[in-house]
PDB file of C-alpha atoms and ligand atoms in Angstrom:
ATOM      1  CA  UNK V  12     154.099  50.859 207.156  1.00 67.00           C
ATOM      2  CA  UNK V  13     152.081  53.111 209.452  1.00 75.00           C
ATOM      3  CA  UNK V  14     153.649  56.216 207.976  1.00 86.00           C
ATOM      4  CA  UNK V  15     152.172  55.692 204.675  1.00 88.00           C
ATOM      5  CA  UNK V  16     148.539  55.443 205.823  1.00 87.00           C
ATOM      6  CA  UNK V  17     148.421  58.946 206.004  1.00 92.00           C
ATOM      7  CA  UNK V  18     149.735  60.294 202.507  1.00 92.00           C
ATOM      8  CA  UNK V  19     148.348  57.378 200.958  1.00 92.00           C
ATOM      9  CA  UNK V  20     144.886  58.393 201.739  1.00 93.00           C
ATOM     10  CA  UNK V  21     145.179  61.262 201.118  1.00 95.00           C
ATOM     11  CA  UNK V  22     146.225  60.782 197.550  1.00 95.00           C
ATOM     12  CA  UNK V  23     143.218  58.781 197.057  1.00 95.00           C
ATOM     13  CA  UNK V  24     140.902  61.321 198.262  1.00 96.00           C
ATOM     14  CA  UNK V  25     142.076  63.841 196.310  1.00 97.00           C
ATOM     15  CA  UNK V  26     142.130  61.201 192.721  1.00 96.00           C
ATOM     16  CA  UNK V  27     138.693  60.169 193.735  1.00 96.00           C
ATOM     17  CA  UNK V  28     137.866  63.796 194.047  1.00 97.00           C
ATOM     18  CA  UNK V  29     139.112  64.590 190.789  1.00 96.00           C
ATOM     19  CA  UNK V  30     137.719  61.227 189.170  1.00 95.00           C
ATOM     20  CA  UNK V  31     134.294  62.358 190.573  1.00 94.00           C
ATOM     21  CA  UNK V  32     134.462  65.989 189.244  1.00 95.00           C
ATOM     22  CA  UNK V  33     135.495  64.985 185.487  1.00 93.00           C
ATOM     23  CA  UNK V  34     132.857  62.538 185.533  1.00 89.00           C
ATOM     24  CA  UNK V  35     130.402  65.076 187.104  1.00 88.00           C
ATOM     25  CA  UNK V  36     131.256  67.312 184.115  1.00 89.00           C
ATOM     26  CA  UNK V  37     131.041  64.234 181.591  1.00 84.00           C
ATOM     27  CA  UNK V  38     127.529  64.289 179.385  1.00 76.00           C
ATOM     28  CA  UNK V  39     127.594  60.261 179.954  1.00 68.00           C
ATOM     29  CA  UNK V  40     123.556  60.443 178.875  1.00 69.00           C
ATOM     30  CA  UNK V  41     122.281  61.451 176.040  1.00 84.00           C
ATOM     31  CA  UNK V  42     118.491  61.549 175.283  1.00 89.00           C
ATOM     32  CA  UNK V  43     116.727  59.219 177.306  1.00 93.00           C
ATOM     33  CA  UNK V  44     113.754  58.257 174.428  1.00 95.00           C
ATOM     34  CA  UNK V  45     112.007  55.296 176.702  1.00 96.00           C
ATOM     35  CA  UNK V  46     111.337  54.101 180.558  1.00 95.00           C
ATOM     36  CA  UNK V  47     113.700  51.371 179.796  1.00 94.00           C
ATOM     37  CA  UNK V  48     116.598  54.599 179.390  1.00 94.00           C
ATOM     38  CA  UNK V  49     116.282  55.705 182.468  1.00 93.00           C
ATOM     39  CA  UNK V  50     116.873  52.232 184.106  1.00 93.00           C
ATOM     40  CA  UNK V  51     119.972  51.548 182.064  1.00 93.00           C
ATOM     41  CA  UNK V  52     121.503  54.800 182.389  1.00 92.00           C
ATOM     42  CA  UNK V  53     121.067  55.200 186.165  1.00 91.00           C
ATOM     43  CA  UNK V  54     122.553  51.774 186.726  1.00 92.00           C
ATOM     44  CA  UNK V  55     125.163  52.927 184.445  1.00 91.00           C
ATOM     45  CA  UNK V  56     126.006  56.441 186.231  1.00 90.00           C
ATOM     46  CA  UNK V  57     125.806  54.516 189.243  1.00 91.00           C
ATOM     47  CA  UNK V  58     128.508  51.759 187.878  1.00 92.00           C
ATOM     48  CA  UNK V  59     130.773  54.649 186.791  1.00 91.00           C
ATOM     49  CA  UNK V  60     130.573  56.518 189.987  1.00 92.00           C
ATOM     50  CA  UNK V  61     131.162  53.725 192.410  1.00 91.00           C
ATOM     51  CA  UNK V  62     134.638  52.541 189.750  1.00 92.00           C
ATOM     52  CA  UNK V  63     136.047  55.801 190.744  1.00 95.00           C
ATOM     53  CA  UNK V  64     137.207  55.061 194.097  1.00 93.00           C
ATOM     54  CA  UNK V  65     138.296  51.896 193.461  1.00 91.00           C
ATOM     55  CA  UNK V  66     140.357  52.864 190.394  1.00 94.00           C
ATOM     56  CA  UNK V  67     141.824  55.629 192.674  1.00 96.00           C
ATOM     57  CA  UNK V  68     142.748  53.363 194.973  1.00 93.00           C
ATOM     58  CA  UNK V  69     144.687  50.880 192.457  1.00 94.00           C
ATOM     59  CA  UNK V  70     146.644  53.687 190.548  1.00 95.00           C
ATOM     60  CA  UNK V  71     147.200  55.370 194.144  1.00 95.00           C
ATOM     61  CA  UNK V  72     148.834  51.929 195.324  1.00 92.00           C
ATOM     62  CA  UNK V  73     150.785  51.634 192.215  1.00 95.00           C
ATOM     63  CA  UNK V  74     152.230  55.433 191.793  1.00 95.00           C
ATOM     64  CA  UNK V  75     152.852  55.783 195.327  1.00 93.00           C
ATOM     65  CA  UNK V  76     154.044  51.626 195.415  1.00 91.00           C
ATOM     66  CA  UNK V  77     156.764  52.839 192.674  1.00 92.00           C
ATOM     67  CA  UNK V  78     157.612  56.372 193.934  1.00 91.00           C
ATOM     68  CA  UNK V  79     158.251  55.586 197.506  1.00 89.00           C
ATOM     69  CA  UNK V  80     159.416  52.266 197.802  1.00 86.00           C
ATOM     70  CA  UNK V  81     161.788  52.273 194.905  1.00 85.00           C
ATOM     71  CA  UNK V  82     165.385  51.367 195.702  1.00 81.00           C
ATOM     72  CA  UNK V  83     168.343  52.090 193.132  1.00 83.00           C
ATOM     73  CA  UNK V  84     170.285  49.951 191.450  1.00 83.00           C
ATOM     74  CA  UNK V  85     169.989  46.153 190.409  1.00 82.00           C
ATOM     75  CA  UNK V  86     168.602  43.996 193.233  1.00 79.00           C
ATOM     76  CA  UNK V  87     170.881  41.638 194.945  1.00 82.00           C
ATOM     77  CA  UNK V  88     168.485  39.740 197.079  1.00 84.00           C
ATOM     78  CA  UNK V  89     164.596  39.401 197.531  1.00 84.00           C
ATOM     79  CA  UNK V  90     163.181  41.830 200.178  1.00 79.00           C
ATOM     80  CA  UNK V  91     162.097  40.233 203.476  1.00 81.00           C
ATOM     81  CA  UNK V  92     158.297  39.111 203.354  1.00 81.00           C
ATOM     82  CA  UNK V  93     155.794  41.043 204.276  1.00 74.00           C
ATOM     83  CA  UNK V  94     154.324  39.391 207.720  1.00 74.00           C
ATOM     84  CA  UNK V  95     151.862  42.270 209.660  1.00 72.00           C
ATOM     85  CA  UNK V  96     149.604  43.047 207.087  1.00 75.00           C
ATOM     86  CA  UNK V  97     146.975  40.522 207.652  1.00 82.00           C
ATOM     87  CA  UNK V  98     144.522  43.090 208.540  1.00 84.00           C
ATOM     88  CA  UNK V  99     144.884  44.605 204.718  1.00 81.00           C
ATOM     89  CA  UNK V 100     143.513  41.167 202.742  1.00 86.00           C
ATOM     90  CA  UNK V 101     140.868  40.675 204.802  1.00 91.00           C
ATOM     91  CA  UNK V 102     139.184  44.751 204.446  1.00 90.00           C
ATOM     92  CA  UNK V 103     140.144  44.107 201.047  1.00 87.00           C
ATOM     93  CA  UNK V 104     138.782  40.831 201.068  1.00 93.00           C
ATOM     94  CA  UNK V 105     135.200  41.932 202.937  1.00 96.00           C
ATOM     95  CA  UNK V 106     134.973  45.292 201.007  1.00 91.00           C
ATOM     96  CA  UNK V 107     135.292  43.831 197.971  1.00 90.00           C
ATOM     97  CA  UNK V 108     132.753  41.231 198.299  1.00 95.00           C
ATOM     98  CA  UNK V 109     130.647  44.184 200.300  1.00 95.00           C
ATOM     99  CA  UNK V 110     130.230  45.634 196.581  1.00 91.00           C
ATOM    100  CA  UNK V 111     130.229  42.862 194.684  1.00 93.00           C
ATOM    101  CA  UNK V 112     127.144  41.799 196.552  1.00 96.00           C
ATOM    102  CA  UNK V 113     125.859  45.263 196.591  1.00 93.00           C
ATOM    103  CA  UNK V 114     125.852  45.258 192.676  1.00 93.00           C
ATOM    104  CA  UNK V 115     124.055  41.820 192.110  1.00 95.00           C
ATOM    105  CA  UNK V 116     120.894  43.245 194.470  1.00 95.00           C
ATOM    106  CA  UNK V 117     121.122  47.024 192.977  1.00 91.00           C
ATOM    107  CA  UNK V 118     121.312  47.384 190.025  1.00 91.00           C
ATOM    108  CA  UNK V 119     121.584  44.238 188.990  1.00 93.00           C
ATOM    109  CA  UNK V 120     118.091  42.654 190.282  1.00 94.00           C
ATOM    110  CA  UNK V 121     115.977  45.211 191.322  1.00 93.00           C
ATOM    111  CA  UNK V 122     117.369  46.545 187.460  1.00 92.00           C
ATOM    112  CA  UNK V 123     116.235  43.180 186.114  1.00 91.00           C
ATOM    113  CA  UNK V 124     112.714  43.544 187.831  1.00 92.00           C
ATOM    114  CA  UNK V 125     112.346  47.036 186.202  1.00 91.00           C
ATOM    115  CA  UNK V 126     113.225  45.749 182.559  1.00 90.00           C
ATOM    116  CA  UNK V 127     111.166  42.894 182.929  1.00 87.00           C
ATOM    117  CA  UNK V 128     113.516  40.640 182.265  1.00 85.00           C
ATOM    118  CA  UNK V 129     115.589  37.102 183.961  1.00 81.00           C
ATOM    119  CA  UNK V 130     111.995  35.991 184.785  1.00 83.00           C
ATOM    120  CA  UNK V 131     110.650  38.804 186.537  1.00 87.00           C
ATOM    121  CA  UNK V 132     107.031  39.817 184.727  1.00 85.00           C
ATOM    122  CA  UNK V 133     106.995  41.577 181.866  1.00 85.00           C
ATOM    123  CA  UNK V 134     104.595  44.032 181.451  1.00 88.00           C
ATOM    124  CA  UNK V 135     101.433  43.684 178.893  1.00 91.00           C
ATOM    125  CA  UNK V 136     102.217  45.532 175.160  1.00 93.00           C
ATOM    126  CA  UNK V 137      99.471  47.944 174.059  1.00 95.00           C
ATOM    127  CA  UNK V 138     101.509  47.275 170.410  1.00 96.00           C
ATOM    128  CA  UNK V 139     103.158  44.313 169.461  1.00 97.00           C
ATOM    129  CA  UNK V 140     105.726  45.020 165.830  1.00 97.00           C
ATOM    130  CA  UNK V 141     107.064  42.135 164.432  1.00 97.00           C
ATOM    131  CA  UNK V 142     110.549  42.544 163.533  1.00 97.00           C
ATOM    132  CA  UNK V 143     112.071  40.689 160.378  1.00 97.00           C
ATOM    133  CA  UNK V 144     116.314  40.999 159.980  1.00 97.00           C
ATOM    134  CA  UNK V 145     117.935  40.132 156.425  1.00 96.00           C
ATOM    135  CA  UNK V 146     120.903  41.575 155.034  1.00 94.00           C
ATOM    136  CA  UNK V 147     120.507  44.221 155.031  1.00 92.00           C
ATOM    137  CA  UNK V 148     117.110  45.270 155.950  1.00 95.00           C
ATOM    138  CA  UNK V 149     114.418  46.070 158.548  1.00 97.00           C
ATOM    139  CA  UNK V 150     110.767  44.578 157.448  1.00 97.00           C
ATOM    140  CA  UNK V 151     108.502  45.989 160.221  1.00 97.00           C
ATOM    141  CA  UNK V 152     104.873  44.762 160.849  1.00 96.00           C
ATOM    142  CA  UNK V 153     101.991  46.205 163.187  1.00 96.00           C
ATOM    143  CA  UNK V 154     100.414  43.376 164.638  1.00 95.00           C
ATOM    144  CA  UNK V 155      96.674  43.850 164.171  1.00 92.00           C
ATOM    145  CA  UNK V 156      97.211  46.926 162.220  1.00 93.00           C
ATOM    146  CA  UNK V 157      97.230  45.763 158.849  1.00 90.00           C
ATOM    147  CA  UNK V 158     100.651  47.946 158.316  1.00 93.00           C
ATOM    148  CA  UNK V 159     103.945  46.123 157.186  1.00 94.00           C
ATOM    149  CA  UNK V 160     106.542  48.092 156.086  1.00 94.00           C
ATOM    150  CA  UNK V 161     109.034  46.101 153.727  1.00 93.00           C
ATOM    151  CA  UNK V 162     112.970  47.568 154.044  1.00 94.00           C
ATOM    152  CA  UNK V 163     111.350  50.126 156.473  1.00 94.00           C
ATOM    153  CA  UNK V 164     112.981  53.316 155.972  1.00 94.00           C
ATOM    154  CA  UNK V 165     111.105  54.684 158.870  1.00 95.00           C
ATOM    155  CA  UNK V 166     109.778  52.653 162.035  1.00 96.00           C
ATOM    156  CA  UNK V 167     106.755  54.841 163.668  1.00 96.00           C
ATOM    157  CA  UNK V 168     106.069  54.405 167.506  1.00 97.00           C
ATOM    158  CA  UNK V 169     103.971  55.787 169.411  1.00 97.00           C
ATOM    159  CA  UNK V 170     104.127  57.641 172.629  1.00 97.00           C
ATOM    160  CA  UNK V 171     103.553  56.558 176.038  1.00 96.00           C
ATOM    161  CA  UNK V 172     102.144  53.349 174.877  1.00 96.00           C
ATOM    162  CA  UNK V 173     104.098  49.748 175.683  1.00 96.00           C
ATOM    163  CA  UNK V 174     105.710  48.333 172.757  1.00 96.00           C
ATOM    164  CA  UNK V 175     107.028  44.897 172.224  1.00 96.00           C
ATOM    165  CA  UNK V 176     109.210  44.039 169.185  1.00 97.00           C
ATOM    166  CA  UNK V 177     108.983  39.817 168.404  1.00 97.00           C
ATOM    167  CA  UNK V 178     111.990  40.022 166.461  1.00 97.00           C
ATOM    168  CA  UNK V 179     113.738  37.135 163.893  1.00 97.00           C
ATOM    169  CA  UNK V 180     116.007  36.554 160.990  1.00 97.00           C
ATOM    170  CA  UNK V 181     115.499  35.233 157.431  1.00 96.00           C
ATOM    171  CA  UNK V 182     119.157  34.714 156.774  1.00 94.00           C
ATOM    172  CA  UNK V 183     121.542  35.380 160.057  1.00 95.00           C
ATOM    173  CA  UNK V 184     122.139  36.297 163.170  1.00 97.00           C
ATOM    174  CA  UNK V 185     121.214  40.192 163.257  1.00 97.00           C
ATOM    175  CA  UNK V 186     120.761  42.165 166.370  1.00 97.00           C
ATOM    176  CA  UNK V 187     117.681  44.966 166.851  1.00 97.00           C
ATOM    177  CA  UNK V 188     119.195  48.186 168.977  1.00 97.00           C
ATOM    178  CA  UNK V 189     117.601  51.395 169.402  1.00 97.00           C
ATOM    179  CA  UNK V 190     120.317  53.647 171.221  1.00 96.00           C
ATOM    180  CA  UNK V 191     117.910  56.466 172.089  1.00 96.00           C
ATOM    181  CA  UNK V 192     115.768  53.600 174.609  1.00 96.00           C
ATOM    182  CA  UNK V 193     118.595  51.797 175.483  1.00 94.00           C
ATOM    183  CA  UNK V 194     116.866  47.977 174.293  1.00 94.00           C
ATOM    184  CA  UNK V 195     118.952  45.698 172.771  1.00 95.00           C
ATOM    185  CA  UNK V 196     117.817  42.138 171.302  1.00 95.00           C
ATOM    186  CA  UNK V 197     119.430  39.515 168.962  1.00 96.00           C
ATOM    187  CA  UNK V 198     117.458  38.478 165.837  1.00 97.00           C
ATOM    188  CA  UNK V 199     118.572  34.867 164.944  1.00 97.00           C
ATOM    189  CA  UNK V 200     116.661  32.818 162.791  1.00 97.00           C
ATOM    190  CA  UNK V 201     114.427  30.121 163.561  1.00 96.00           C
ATOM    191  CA  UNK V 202     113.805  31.690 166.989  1.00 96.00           C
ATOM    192  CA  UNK V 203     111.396  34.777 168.189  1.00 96.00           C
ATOM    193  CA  UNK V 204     113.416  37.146 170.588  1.00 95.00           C
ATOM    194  CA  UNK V 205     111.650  39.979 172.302  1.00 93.00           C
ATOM    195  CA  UNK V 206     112.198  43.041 174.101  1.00 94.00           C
ATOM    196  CA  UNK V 207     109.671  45.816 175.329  1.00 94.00           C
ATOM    197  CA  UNK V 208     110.220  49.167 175.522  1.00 95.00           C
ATOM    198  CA  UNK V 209     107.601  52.222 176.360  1.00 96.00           C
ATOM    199  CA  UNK V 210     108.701  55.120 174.717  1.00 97.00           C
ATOM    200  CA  UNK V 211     108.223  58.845 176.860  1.00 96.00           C
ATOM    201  CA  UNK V 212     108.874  61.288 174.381  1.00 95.00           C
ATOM    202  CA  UNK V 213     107.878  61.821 170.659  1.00 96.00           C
ATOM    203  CA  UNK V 214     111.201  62.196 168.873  1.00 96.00           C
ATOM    204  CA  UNK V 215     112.927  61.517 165.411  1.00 96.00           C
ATOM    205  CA  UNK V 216     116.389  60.630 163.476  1.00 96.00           C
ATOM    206  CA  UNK V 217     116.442  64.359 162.049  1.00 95.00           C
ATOM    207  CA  UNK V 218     116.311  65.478 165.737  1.00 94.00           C
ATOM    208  CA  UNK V 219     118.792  63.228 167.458  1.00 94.00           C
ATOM    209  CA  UNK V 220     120.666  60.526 165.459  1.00 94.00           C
ATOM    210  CA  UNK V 221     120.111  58.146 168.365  1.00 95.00           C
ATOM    211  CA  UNK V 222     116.513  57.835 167.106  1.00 97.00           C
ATOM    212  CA  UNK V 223     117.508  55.255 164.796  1.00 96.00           C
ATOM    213  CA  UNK V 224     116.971  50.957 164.592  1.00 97.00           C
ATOM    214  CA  UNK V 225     120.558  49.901 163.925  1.00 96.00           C
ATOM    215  CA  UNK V 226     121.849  46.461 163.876  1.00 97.00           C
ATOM    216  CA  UNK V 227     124.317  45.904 166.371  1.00 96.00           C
ATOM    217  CA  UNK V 228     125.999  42.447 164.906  1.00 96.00           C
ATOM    218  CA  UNK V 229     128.201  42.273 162.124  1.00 96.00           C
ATOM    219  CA  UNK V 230     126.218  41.073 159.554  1.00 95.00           C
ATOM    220  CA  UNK V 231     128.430  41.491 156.269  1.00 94.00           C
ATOM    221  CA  UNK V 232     129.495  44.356 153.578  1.00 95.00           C
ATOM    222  CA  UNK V 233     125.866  45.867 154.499  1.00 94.00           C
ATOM    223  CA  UNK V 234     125.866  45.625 158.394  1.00 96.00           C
ATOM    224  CA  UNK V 235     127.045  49.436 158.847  1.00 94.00           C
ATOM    225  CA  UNK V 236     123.928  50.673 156.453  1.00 94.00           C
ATOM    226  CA  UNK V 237     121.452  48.351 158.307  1.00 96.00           C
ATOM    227  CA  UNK V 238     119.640  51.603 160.124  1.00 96.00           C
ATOM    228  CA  UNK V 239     116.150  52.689 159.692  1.00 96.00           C
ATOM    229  CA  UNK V 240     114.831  56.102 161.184  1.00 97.00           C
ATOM    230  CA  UNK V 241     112.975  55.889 163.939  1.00 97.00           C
ATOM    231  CA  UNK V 242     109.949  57.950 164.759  1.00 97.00           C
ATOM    232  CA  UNK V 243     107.829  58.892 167.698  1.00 97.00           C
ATOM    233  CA  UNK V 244     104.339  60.505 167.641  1.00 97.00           C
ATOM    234  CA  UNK V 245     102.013  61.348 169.798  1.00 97.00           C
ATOM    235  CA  UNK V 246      99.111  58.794 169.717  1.00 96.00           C
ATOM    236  CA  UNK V 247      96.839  60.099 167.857  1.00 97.00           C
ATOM    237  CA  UNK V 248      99.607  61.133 165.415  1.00 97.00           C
ATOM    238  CA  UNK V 249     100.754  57.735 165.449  1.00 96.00           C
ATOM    239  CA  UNK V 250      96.819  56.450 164.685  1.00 96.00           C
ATOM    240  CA  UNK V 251      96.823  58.625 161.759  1.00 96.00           C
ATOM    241  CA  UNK V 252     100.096  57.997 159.829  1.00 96.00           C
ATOM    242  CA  UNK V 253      99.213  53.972 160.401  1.00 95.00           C
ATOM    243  CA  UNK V 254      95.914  54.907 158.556  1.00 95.00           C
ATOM    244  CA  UNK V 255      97.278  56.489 155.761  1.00 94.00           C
ATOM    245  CA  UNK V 256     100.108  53.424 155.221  1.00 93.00           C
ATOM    246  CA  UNK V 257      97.190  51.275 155.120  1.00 91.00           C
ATOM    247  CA  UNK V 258      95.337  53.290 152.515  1.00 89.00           C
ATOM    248  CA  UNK V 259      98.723  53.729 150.743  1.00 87.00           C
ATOM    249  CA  UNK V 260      99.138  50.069 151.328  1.00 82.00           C
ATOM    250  CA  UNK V 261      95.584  49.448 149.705  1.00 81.00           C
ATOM    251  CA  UNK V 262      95.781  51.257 146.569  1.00 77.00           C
ATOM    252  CA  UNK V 263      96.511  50.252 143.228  1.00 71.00           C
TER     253      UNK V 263
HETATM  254 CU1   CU F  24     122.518  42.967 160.453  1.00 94.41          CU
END
């Protein structure tokens, strides 16, 4: 058994190596649009990074399980049991649970505190939008605004400011994603669902596809074409397009 240590670790050195390099190399972030991005994504990196090893280590076991131990031929008896290798369950055993523990404080917690969200305190919205599903449509209203967009084509945001989408469904369950800031939050009817999100950069669909407000659950023959374009201005920007919907909204 000894004998193998050696070569075995080895071989998962040099697969974790590799596994590290390719992901190194591997764009797994594109634009990070909001706060909220940044959170996900380094929780995600750091997810991806940490499965390396431990994949190496499985596929390492299992090549080098079939490679060196294999014995020609049909069987003709079980091989003797394995008796001195009580030290392996237990590293296995406290490692395991090392990580597993590791994950639910960082980043699943201190993630969970930075969202906002599982109780921890969610930070005050500068704008609150009200978020109506249907099939197949976004209807988008600035609270205290006196904006509502009906089958938004185009949901404005501003900049640097907190936003908080109360979001619900006339008909069934929908679900609210923005890819480009990472939030995420089922619209079911009957029920208000929220998630906050502070955008950091102004941004738009034409730029980077991910600027878009997509549902994410199947919602029928419509569900694919259920996107409007999402837009980020600077403030004041923002200020002035909301005044001109209103005028626009206002005239005959
Ligand atoms: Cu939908």
């Amino acid at each position: 058994m000894r004998r193998h240590v050696i070569p075995y670790v080895v071989l998962w050195m040099a697969l974790t190596v590799i596994g590290l390099a390719v992901v190194g190399v591997t764009d797994l972030e594109p634009v990070q649009g909001s706060e909220e991005a940044v959170v996900v994504d380094d929780a995600f990196r750091f997810l991806v990074v940490l499965s390396v090893p431990v994949f190496a280590f499985v596929v390492v076991a299992l090549g080098y399980s079939v490679v060196t131990f294999r014995v020609p031929g049909a069987p003709t008896a079980d091989a003797p049991a394995v008796r001195e290798t009580r030290a392996i369950p237990l590293v296995w055993l406290i490692v395991t649970s090392a990580l597993a523990i590791l994950l639910i404080v960082n980043p699943g917690i201190t993630g969970m505190a930075a969202l906002g969200l599982g109780g921890f305190a969610e930070r005050p919205a500068d704008l609150v939008v009200k978020v109506e599903a249907e099939q197949w449509n976004w209807t988008v209203t600035y609270e205290g605004l006196g904006v509502t967009l009906t089958k938004a084509t185009e949901v404005i945001l501003p900049a640097g400011r907190r936003v908080r989408f109360d979001v619900t469904s006339t008909d069934i369950v929908h679900s609210l994603w923005i890819p480009a800031f990472r939030v995420k939050i089922d619209a079911v009817p009957g029920l208000t669902t929220s998630v906050s999100t502070t955008p950091t950069r102004t941004g738009s669909f034409e730029a980077d596809p991910l600027y878009r407000l997509q549902c994410a659950e199947l919602c029928g023959t419509g569900h694919a074409r259920m996107v409007s374009r999402v837009t980020v201005l600077e403030p004041a920007a923002f200020e002035r397009r909301m005044a001109e919907l209103r005028q626009r909204a206002a005239a005959p």
